[in-house]
PDB file of C-alpha atoms in Angstrom:
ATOM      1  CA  UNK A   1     -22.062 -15.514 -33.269  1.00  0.00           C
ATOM      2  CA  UNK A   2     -19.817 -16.958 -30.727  1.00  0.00           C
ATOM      3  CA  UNK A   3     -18.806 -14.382 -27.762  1.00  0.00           C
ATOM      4  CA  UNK A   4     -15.688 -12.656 -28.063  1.00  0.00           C
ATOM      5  CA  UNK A   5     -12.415 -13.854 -26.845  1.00  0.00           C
ATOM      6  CA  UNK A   6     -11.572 -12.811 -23.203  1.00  0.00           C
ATOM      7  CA  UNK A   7      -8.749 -10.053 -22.959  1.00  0.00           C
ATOM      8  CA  UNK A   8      -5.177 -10.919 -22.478  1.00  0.00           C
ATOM      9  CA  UNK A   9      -4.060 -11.077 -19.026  1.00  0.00           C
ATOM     10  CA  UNK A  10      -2.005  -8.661 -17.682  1.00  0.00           C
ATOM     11  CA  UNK A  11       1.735  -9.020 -18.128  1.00  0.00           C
ATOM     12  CA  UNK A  12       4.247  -6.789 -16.482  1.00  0.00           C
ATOM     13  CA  UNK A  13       6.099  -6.611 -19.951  1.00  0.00           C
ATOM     14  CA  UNK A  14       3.009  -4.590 -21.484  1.00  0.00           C
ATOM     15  CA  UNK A  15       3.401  -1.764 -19.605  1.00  0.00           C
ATOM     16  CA  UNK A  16       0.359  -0.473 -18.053  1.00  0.00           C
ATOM     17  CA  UNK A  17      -2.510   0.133 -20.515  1.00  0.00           C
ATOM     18  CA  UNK A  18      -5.387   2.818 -20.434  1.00  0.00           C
ATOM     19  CA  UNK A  19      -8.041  -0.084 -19.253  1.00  0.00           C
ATOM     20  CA  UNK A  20      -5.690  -1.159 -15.732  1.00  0.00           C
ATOM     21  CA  UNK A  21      -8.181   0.517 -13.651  1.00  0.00           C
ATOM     22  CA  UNK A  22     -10.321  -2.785 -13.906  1.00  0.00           C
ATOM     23  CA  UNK A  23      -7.457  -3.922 -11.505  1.00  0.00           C
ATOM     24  CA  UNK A  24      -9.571  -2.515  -8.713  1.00  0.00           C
ATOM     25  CA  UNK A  25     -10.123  -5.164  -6.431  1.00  0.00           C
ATOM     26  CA  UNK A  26      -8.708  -7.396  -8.322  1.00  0.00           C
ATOM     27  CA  UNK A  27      -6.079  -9.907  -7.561  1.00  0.00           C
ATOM     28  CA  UNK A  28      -2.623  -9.299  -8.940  1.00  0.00           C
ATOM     29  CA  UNK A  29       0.007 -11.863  -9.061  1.00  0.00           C
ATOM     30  CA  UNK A  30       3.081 -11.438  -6.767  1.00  0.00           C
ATOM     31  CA  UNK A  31       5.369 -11.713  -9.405  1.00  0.00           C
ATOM     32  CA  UNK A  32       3.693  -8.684 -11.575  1.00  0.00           C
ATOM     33  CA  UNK A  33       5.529  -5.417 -11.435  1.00  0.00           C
ATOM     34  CA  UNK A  34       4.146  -2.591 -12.202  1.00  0.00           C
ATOM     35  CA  UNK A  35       6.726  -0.437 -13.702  1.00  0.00           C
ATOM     36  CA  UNK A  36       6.876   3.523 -13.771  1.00  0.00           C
ATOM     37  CA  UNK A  37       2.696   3.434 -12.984  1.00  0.00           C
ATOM     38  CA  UNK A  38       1.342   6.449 -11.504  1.00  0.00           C
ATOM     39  CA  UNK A  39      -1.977   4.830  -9.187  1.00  0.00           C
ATOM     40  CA  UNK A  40      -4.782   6.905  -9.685  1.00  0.00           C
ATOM     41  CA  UNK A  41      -7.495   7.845  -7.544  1.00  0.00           C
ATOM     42  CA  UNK A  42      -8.669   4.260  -6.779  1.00  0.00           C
ATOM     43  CA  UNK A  43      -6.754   1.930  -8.797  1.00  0.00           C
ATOM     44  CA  UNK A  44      -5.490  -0.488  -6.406  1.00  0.00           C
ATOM     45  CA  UNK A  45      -8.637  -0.360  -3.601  1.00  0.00           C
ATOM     46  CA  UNK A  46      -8.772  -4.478  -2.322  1.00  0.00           C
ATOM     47  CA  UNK A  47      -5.870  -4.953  -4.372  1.00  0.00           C
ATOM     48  CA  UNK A  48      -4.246  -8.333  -3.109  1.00  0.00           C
ATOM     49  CA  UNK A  49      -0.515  -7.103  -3.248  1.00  0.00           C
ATOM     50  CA  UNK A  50       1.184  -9.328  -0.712  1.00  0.00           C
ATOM     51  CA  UNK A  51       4.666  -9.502  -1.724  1.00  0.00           C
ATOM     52  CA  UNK A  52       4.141  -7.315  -4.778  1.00  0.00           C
ATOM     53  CA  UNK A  53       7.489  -6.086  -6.034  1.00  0.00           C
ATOM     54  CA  UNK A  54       5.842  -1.852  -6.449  1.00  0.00           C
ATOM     55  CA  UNK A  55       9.356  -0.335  -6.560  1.00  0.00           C
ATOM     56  CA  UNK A  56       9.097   1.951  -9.186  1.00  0.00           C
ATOM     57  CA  UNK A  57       4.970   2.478  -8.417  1.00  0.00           C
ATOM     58  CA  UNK A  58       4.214   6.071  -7.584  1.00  0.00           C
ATOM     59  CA  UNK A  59       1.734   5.266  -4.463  1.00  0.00           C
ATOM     60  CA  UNK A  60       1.937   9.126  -2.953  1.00  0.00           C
ATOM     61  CA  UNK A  61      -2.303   9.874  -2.713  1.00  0.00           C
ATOM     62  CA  UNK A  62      -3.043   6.625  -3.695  1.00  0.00           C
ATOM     63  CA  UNK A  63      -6.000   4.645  -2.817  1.00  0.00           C
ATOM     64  CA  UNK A  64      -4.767   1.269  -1.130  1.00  0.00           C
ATOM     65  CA  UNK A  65      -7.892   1.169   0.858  1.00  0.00           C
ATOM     66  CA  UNK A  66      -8.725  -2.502   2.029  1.00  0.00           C
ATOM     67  CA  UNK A  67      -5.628  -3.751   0.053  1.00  0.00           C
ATOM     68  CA  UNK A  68      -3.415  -6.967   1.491  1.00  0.00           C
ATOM     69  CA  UNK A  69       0.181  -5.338   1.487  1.00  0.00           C
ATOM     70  CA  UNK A  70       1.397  -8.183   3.654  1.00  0.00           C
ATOM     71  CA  UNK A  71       5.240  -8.536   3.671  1.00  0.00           C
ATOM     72  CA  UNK A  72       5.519  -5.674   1.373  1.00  0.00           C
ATOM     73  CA  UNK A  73       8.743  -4.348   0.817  1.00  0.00           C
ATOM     74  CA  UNK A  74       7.860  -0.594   0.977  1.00  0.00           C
ATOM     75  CA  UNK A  75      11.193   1.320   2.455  1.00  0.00           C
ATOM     76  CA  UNK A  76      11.511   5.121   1.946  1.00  0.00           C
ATOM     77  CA  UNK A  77       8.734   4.601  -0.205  1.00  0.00           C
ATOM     78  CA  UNK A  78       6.141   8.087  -0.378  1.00  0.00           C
ATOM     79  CA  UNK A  79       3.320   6.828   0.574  1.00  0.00           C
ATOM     80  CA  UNK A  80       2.292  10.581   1.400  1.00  0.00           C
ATOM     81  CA  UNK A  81      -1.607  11.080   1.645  1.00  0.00           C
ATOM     82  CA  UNK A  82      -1.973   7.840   0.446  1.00  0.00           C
ATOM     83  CA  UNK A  83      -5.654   5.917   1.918  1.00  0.00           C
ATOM     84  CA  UNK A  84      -4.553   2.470   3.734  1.00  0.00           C
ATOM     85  CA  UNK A  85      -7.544   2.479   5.765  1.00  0.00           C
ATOM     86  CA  UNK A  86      -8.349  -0.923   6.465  1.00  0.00           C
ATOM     87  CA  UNK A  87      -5.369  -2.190   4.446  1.00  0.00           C
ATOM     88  CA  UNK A  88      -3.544  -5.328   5.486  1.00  0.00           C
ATOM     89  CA  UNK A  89       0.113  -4.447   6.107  1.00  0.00           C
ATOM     90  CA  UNK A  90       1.506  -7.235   8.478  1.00  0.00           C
ATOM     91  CA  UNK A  91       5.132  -8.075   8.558  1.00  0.00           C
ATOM     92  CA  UNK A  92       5.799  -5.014   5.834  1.00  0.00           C
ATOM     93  CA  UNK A  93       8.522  -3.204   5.764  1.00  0.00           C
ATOM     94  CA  UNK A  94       8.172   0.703   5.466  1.00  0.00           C
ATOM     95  CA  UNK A  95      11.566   1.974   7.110  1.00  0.00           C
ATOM     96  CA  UNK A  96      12.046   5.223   6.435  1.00  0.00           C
ATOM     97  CA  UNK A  97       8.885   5.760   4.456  1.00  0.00           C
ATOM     98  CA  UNK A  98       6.846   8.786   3.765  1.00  0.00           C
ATOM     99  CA  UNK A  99       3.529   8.255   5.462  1.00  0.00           C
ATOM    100  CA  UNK A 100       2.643  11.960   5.977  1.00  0.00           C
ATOM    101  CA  UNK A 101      -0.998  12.549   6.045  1.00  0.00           C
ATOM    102  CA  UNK A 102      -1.540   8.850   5.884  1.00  0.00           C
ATOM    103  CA  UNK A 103      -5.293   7.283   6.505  1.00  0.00           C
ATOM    104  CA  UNK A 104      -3.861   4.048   8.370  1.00  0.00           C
ATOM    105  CA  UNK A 105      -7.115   4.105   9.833  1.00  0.00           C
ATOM    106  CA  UNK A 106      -8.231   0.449  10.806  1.00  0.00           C
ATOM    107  CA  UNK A 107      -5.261  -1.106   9.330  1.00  0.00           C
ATOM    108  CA  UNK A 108      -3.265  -4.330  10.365  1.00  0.00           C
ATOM    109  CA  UNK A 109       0.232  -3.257  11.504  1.00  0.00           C
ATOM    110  CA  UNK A 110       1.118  -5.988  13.191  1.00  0.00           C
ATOM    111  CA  UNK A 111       4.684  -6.511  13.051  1.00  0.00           C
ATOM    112  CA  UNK A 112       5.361  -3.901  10.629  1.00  0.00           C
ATOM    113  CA  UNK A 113       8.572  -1.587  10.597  1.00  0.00           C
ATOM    114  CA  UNK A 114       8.120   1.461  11.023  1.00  0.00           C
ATOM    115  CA  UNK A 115      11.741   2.565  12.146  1.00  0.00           C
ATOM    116  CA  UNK A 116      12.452   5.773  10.896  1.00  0.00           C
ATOM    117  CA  UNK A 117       9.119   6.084   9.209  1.00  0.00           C
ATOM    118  CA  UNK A 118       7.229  10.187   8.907  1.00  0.00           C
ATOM    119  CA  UNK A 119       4.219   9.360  10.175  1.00  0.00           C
ATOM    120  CA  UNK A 120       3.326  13.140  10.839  1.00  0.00           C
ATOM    121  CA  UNK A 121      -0.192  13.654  10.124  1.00  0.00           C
ATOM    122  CA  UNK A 122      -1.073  10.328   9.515  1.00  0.00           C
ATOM    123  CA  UNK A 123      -4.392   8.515  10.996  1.00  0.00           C
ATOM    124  CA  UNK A 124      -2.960   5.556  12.717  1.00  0.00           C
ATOM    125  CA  UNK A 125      -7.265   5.628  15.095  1.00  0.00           C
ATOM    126  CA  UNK A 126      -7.809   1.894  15.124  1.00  0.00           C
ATOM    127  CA  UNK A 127      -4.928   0.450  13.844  1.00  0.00           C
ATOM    128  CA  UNK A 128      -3.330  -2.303  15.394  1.00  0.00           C
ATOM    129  CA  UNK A 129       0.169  -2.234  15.756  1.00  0.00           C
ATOM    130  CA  UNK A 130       1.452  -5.292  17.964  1.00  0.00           C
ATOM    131  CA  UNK A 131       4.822  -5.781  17.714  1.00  0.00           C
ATOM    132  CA  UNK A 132       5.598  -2.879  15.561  1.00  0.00           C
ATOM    133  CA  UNK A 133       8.826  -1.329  15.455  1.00  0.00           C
ATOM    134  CA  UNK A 134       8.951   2.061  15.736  1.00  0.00           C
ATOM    135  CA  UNK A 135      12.330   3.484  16.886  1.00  0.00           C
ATOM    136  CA  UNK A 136      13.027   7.163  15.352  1.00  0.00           C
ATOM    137  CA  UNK A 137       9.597   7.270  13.432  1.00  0.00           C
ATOM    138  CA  UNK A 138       8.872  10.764  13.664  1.00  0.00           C
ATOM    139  CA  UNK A 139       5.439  12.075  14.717  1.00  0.00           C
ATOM    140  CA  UNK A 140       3.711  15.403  15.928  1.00  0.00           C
ATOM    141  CA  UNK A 141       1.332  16.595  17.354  1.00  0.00           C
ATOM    142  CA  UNK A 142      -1.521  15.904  14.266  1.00  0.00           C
ATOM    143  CA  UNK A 143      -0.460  12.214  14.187  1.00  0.00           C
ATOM    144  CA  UNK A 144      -3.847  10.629  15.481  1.00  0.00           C
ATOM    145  CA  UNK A 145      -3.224   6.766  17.182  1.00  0.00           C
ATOM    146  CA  UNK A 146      -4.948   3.917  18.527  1.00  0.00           C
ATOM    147  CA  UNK A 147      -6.978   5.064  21.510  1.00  0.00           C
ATOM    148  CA  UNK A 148      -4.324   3.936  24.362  1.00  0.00           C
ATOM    149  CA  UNK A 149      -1.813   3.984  22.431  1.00  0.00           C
ATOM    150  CA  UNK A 150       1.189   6.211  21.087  1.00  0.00           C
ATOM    151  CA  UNK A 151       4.644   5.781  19.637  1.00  0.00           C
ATOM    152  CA  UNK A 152       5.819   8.566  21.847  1.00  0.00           C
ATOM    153  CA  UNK A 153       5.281   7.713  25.106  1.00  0.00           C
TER     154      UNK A 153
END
């Protein structure tokens, strides 16, 4: 018997089915949305995302580990708890975001706004944050940064 036909590919329009988790990864398109999805656990782990329009994606505790976020539009987005370790977030935007408890650990921050950003808590050891902007994130004293390196001072 011939094999069986490949699954449909993912359109934005479907919603999100039960089997999305095999997005882990993956590559998405830029154009995808992902409408009213709550991430689980690890569903979007290597995830290319750069440029991925995730407005209405609840990402608070989600696993982004090792994803490519670059350019990202992610303002006053929760982020809260979420794992970016190693994630690729140049020239994103997270103004005003809620990074709280964050693992940034390892991550590419170059050139990303952070103006205005809570970043208290978060793991920011090994990051690298050239030309970030910073002005008004707020920190304390459990936010952990590059060695050398601190938004406050």
């Amino acid at each position: 018997p011939p094999p069986p036909p490949p699954p449909p590919p993912f359109q934005a329009e479907d919603g999100i089915r039960d089997d999305w988790l095999r997005l882990v990864g993956s590559e998405m398109c830029i154009r995808d949305r992902l409408q009213g999805a709550a991430i689980g656990a690890d569903a979007l782990a290597g995830a290319e995302l750069e440029g991925a329009d995730l407005a209405s994606v609840d990402l608070s505790g989600a696993d982004l580990s090792g994803a490519r976020l670059a350019g990202t539009d992610l303002r006053g987005r929760d982020l809260s708890g979420a794992d970016l370790s190693g994630a690729d977030l140049s020239d994103a935007n997270l103004a005003d975001a809620d990074l709280s408890g964050a693992d940034l650990t390892g991550a590419n921050l170059t050139r990303v706004v952070l103006s205005g950003a809570d970043l208290r808590g978060a793991d920011l050891s090994g990051a690298e944050l050239a030309g970030a902007s910073v002005a008004g994130a707020r920190i304390d004293d459990t936010t952990r940064f590059p060695e050398g390196n601190t938004l406050g001072g």
